[in-house]
Short mmCIF file of C-alpha atoms in Angstrom, two decimals:
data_model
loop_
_atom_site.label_atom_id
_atom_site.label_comp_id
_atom_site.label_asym_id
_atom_site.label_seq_id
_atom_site.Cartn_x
_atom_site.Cartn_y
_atom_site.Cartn_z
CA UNK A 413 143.39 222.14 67.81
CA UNK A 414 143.35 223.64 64.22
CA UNK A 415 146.70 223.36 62.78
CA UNK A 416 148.60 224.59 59.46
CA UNK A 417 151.07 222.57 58.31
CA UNK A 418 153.44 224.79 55.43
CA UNK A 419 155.14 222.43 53.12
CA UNK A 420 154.23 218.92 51.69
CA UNK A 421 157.38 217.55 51.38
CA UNK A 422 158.41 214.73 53.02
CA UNK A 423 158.40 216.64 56.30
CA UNK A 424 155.29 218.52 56.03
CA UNK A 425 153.37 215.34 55.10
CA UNK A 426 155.19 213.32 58.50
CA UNK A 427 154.52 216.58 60.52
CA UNK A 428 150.19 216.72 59.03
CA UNK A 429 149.59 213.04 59.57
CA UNK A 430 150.61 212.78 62.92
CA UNK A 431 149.06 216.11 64.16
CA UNK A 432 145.87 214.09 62.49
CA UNK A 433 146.19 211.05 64.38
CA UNK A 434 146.81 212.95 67.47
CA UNK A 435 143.11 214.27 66.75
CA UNK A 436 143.99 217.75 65.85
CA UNK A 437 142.21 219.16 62.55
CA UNK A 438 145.52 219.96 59.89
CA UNK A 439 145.45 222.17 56.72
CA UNK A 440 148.31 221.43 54.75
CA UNK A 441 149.53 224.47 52.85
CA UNK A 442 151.44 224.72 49.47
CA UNK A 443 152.35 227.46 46.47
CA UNK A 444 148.36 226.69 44.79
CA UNK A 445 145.59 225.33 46.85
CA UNK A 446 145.31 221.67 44.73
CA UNK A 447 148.60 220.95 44.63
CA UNK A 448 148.73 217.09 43.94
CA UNK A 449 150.68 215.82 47.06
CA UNK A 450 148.34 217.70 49.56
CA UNK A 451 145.18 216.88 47.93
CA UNK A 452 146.28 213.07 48.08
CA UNK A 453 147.21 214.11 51.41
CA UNK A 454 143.64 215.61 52.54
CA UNK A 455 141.52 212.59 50.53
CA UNK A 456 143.64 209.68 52.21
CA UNK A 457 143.36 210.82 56.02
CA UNK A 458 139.46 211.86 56.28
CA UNK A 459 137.22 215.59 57.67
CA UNK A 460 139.51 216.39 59.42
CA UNK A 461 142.63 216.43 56.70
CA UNK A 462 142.45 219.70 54.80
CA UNK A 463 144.77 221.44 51.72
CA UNK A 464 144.93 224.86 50.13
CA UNK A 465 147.39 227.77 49.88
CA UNK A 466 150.12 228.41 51.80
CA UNK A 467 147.55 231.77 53.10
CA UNK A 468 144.89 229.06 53.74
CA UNK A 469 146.92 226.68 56.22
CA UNK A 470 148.42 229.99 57.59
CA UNK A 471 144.80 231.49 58.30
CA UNK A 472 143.54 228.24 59.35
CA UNK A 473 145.91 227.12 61.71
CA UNK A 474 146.15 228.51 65.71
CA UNK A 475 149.14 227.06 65.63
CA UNK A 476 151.66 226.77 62.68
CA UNK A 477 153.96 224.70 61.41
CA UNK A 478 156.90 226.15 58.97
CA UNK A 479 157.95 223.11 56.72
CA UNK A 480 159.08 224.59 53.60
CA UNK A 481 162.40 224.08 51.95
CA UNK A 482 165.01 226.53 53.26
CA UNK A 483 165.80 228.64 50.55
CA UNK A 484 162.23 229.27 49.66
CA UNK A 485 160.65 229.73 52.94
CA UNK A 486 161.13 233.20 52.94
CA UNK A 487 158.84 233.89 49.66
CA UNK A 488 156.75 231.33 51.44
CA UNK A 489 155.99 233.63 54.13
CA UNK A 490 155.10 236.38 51.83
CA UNK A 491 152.56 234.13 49.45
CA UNK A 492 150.86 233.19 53.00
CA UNK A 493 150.26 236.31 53.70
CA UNK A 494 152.12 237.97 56.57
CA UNK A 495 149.54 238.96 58.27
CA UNK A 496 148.01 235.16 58.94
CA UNK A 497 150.34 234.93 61.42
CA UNK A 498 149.79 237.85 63.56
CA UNK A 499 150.07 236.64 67.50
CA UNK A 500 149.99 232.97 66.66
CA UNK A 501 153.15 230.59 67.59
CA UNK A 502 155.18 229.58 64.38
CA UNK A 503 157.27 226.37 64.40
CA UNK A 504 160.24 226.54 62.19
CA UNK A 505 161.53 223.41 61.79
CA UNK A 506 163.35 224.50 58.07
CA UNK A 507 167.00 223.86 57.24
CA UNK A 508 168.64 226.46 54.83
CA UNK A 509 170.86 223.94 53.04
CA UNK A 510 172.51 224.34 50.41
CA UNK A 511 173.70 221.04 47.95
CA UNK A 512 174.70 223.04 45.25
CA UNK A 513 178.59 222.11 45.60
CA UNK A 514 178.18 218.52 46.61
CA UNK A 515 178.45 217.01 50.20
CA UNK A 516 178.82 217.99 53.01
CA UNK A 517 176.37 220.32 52.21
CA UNK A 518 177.03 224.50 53.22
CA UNK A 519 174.27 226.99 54.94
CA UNK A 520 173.20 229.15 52.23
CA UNK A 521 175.15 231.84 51.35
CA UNK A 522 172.17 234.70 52.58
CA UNK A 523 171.90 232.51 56.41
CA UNK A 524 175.00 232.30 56.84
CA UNK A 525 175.38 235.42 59.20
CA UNK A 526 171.98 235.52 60.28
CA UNK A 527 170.07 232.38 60.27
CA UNK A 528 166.75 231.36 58.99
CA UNK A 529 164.45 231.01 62.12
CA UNK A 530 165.94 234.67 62.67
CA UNK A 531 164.94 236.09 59.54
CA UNK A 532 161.60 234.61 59.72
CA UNK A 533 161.27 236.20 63.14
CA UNK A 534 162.05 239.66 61.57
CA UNK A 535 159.63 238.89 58.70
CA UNK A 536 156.73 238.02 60.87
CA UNK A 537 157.40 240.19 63.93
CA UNK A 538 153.88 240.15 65.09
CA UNK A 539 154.14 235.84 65.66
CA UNK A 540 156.24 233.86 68.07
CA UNK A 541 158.82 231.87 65.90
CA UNK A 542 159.97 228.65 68.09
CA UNK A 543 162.96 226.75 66.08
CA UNK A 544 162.55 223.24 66.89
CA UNK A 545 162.65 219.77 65.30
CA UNK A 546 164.98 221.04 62.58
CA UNK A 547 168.04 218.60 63.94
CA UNK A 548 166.38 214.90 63.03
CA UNK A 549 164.66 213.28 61.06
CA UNK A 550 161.05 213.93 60.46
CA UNK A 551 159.94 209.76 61.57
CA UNK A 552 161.83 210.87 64.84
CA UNK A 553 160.15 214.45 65.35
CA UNK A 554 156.71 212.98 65.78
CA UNK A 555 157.70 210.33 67.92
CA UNK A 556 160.97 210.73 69.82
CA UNK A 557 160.00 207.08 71.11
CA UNK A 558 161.64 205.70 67.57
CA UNK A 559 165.10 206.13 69.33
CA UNK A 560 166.66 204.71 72.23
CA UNK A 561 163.02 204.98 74.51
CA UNK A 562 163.47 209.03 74.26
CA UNK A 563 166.41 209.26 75.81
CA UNK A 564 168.26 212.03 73.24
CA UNK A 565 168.06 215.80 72.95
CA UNK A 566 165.85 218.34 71.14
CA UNK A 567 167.34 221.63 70.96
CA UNK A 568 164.61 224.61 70.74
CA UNK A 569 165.05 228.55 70.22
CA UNK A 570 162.49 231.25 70.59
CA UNK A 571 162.36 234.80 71.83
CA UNK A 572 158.93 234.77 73.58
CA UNK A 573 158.91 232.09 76.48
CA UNK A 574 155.32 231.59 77.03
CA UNK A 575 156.07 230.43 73.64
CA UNK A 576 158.44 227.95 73.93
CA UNK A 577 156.70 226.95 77.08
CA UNK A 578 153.33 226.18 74.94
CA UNK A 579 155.88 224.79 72.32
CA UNK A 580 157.46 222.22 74.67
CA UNK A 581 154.24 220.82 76.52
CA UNK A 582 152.70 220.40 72.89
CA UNK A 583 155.95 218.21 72.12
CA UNK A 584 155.52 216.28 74.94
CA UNK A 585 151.90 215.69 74.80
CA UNK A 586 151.96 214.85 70.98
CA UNK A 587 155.60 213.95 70.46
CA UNK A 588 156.75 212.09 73.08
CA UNK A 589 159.27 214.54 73.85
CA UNK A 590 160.69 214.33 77.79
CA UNK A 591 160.67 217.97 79.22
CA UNK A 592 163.84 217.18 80.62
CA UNK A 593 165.77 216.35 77.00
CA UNK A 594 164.18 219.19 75.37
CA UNK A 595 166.79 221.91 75.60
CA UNK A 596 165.76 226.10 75.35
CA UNK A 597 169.26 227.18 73.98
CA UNK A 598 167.93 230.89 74.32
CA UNK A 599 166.27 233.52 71.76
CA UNK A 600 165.79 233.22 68.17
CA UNK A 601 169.40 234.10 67.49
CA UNK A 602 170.43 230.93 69.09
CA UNK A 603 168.51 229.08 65.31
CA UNK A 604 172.05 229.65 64.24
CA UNK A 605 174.08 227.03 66.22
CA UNK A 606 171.13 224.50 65.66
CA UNK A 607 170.98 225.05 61.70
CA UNK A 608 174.90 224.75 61.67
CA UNK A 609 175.24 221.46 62.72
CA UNK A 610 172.81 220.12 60.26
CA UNK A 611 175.10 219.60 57.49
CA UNK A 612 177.24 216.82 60.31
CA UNK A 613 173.44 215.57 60.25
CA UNK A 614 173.54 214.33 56.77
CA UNK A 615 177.07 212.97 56.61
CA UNK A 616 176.41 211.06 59.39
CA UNK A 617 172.98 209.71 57.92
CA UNK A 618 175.15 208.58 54.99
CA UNK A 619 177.60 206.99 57.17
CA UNK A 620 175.19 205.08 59.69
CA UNK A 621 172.78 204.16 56.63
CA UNK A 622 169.57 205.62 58.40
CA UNK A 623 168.55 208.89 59.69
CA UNK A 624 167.02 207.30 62.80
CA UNK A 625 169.79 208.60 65.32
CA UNK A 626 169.91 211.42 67.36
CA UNK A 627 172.60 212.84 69.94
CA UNK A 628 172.40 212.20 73.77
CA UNK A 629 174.35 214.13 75.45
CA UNK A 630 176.55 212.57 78.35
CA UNK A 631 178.59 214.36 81.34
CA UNK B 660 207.92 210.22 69.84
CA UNK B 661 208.76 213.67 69.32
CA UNK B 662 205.85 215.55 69.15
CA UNK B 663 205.42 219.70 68.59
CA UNK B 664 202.74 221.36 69.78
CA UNK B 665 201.85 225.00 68.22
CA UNK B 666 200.19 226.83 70.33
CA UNK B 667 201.00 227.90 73.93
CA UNK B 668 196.93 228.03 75.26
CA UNK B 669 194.80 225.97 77.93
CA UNK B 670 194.23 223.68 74.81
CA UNK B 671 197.97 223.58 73.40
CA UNK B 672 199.11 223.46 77.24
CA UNK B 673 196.62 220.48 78.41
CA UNK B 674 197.68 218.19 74.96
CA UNK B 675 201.34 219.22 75.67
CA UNK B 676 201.15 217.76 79.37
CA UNK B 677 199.28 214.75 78.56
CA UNK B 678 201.60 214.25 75.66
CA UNK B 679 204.78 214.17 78.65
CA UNK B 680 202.44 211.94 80.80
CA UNK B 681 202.19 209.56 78.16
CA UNK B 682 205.89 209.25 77.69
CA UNK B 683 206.95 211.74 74.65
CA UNK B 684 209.40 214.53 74.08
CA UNK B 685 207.35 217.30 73.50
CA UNK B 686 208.14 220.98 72.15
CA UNK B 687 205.54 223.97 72.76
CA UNK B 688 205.68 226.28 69.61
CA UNK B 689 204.74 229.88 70.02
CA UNK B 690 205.61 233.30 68.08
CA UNK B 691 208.68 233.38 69.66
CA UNK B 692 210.91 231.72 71.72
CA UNK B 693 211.30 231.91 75.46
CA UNK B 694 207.36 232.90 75.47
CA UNK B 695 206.89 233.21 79.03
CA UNK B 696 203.84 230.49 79.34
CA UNK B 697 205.98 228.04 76.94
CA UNK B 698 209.08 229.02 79.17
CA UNK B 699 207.05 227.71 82.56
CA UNK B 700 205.66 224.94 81.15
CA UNK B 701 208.88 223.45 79.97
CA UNK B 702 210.68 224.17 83.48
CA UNK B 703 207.67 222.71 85.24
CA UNK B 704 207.95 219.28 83.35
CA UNK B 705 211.55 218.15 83.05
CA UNK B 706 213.93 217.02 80.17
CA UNK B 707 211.30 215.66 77.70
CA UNK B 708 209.84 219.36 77.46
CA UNK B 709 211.31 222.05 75.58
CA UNK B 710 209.85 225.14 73.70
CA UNK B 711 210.81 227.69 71.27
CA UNK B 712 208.76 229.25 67.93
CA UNK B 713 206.76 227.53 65.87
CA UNK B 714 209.41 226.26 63.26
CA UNK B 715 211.20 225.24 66.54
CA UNK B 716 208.11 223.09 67.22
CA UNK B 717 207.35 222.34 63.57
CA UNK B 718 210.86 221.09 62.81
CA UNK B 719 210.91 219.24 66.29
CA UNK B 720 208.14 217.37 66.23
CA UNK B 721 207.63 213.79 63.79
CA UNK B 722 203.97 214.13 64.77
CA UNK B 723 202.38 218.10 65.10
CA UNK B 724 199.50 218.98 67.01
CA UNK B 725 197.96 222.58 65.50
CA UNK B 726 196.23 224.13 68.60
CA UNK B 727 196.60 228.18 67.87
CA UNK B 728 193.91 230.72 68.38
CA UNK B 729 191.65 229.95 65.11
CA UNK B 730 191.95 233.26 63.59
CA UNK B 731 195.89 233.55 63.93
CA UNK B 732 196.39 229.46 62.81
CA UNK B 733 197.28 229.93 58.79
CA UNK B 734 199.56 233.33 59.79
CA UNK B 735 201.21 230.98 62.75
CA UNK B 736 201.77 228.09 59.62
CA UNK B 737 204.04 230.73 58.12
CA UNK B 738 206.03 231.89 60.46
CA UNK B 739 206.62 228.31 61.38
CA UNK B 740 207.84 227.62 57.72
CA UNK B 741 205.66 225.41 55.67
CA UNK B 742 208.78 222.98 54.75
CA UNK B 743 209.20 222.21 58.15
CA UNK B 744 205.43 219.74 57.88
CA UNK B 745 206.70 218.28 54.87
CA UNK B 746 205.52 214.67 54.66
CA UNK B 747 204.48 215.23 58.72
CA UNK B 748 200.81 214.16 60.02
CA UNK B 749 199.34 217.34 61.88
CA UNK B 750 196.34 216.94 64.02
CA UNK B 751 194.09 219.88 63.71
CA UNK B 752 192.69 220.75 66.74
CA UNK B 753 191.54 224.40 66.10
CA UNK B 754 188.56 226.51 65.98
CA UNK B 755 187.79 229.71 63.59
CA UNK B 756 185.67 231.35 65.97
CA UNK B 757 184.61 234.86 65.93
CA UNK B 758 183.44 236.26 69.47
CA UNK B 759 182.94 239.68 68.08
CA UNK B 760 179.14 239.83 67.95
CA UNK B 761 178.66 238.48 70.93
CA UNK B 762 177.05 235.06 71.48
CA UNK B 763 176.56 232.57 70.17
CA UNK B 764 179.88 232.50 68.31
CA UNK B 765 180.35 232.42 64.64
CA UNK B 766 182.31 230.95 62.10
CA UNK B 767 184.95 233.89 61.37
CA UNK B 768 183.95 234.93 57.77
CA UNK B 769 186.85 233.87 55.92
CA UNK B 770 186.34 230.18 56.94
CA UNK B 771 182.07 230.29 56.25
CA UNK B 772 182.59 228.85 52.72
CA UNK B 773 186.43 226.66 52.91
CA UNK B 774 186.88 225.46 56.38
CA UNK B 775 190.00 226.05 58.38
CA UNK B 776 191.24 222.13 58.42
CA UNK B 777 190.86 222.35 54.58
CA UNK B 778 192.78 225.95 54.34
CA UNK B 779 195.54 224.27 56.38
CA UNK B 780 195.90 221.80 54.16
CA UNK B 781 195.99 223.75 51.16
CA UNK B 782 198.80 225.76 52.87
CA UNK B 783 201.38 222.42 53.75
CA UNK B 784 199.92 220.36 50.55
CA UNK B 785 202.86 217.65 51.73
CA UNK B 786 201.82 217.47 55.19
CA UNK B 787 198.49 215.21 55.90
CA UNK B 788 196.05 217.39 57.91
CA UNK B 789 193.62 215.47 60.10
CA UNK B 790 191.15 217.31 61.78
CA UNK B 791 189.81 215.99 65.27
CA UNK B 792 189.77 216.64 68.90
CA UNK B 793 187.94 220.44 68.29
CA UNK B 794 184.67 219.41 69.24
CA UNK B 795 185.29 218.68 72.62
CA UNK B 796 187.15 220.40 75.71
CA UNK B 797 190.83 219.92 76.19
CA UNK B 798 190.74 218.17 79.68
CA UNK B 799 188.18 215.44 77.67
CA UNK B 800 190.64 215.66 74.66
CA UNK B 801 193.42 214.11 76.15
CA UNK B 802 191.20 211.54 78.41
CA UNK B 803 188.06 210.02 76.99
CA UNK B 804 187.22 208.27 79.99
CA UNK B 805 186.72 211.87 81.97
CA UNK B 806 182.83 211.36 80.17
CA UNK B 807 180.49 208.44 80.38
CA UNK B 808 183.55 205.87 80.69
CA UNK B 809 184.60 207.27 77.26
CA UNK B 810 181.20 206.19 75.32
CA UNK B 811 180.83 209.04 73.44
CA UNK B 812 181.75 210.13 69.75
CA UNK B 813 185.27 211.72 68.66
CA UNK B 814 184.81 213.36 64.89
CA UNK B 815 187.43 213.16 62.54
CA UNK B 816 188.51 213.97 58.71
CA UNK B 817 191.59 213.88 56.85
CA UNK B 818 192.15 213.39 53.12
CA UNK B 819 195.05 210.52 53.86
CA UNK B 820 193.75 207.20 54.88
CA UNK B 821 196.97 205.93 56.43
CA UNK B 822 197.49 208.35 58.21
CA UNK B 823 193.97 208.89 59.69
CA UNK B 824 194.44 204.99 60.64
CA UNK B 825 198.03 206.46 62.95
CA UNK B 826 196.03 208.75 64.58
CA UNK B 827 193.16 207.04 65.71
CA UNK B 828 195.86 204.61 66.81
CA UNK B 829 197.71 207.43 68.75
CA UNK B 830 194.51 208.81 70.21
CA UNK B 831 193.16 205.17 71.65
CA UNK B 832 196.72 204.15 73.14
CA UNK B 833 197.66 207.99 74.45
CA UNK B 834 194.17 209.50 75.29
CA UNK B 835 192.11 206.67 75.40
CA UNK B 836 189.36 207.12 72.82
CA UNK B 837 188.02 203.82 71.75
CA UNK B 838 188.12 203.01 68.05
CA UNK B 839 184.17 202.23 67.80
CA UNK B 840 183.67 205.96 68.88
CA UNK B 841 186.03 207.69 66.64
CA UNK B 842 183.83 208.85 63.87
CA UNK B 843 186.31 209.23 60.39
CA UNK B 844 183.50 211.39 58.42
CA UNK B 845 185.41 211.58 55.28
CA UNK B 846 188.14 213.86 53.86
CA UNK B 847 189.24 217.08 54.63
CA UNK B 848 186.22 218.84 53.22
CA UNK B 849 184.13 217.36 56.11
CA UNK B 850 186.65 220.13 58.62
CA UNK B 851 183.71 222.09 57.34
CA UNK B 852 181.07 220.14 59.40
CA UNK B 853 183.10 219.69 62.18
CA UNK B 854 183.83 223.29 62.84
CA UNK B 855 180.53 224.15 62.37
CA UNK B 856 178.85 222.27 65.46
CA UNK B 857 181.36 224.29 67.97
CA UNK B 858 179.37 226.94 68.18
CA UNK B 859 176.51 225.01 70.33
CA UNK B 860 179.27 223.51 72.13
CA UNK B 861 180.33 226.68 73.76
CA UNK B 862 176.20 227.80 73.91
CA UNK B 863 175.46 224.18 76.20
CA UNK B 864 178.63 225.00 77.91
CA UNK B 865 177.15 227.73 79.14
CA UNK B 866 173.57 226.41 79.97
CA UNK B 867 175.35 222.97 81.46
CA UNK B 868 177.59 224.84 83.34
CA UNK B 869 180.65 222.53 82.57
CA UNK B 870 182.68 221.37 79.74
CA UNK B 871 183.19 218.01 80.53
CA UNK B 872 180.26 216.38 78.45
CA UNK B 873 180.40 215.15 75.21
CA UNK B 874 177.30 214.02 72.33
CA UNK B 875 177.19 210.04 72.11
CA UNK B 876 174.89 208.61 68.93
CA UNK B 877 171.59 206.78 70.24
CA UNK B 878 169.82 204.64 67.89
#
């Protein structure tokens, strides 16, 4: 499947080389088609590994990946080109943190009422935003396996529920994700609750000393 | 002990009973005395149970349990007369959400930025706030081992070591939380990160169907 990967941060680059290894063809995207980091990127994992703009990956990929840091991932959107994304299924796995005032860390001030995967919904309101992935780490969100055998929740938000459907069995196929631990919270509005308990994400990471954890939940 | 207990609620009205159970004088604080639920509950459970206002309860109790309505908590401090915490440990056990727009929930605006643990503490500077117990329901509060044999995580901040130390203490010998599971995240900043997960809470409530279930940390 051709893929575009938005971001080549840490995440981005986690997210591009395992769609790669899991044989799809992956354009990573970034601000100016060259940028260092994805052009290492493209050169280190073969034909199939490709860079360019953020409007590249978005016009390249049937399938999207949103990757960018939070607070820019709206301008992100409107460098790739809004209309790139027109009836194709968006994953936002972004985090609008903010670190400005020292730990814990606060939702920025502008997602505070309305949430990030929300307002990328309204910005692209031709594509299907699914929220997913955003609550771990990125080693864990390509293989769920890295924790206690895959036994540990993904949470996952989405108006459209062919969508989420497509969004889920691509998890599991690719991801390791268990149908039965991946849990559809509801429509897009529902990105709220799972960007607000990222900042208890990264105090916790400090605490434990590694980000490899996740939440099970238990009756 | 003598414990008082603000708030006359299911949540102020489970941690009230269990308190009695466990062998304490306890005194149910609302707006006024001879409230009609504080009035029942205190016939219903003998000698060790009284009620009256909040500065009944505040000035009662050696140990205070906060469990008010979020919204109505830092007016319900007032009329309860700050002096009367002075040098007292008070468990925070509330929840500034706003139900207004519908679900999911949100953090009631004036609590987005400073949490409500750390605005209660800013309002009795000589009482020691800790924050814990509000990410869970009240039956679970007051009995771990309702959940998974009480393997699961309990969240807590507070900005006074000692006396976060006398209430994990109180919560493993009254309510059965083991000391492995009770998370101390930091100080009373962290409130912030605590009240922020609720939200989801009350969205898997929904989807689970019950409230007895808890998040336990896999690795």
């Amino acid at each position: 499947m051709k893929i575009g990967v938005l971001g080549t941060g840490m995440v981005g680059e986690t997210l591009a080389t395992a769609l790669i290894q899991q044989g799809h063809s992956v354009r990573m995207g970034s601000r100016s088609a060259g940028n260092d980091k994805a052009a290492a990127w493209a050169a280190k994992h073969g034909a199939d590994a490709s860079e360019g703009s953020f409007a590249d990956a978005a016009d390249f990929g049937e399938l999207l990946f949103v990757a960018t840091h939070g607070g820019s991932t709206l301008h992100a959107i409107q460098m790739a080109g809004p209309d790139n994304f027109r009836d194709k299924i968006v994953i936002d796995v972004t985090n609008p943190l903010d670190f400005s005032h020292g730990m814990p860390p606060r939702i920025l001030k502008e997602f505070q009422d309305v949430s990030l995967g929300e307002q990328l919904q309204h910005a692209l309101p031709s594509a299907h935003i699914v929220k997913t992935l955003n609550t771990i780490n990125s080693e864990l969100m390509v293989d769920a396996r890295h924790v206690h055998g895959g036994d540990h929740e993904l949470f996952l938000c989405g108006d459209d529920l062919a969508s989420k459907a497509l969004v889920s069995k691509f998890l599991e196929q690719n991801f390791n994700w268990e149908a039965a631990h991946i849990r559809d919270l509801g429509g897009i509005s529902l990105a709220r609750t799972m960007e607000a308990i990222v900042p208890l994400w990264v105090v916790l990471y400090g605490h434990l000393g590694t980000g490899m954890f996740n939440y099970k939940i238990v009756h």
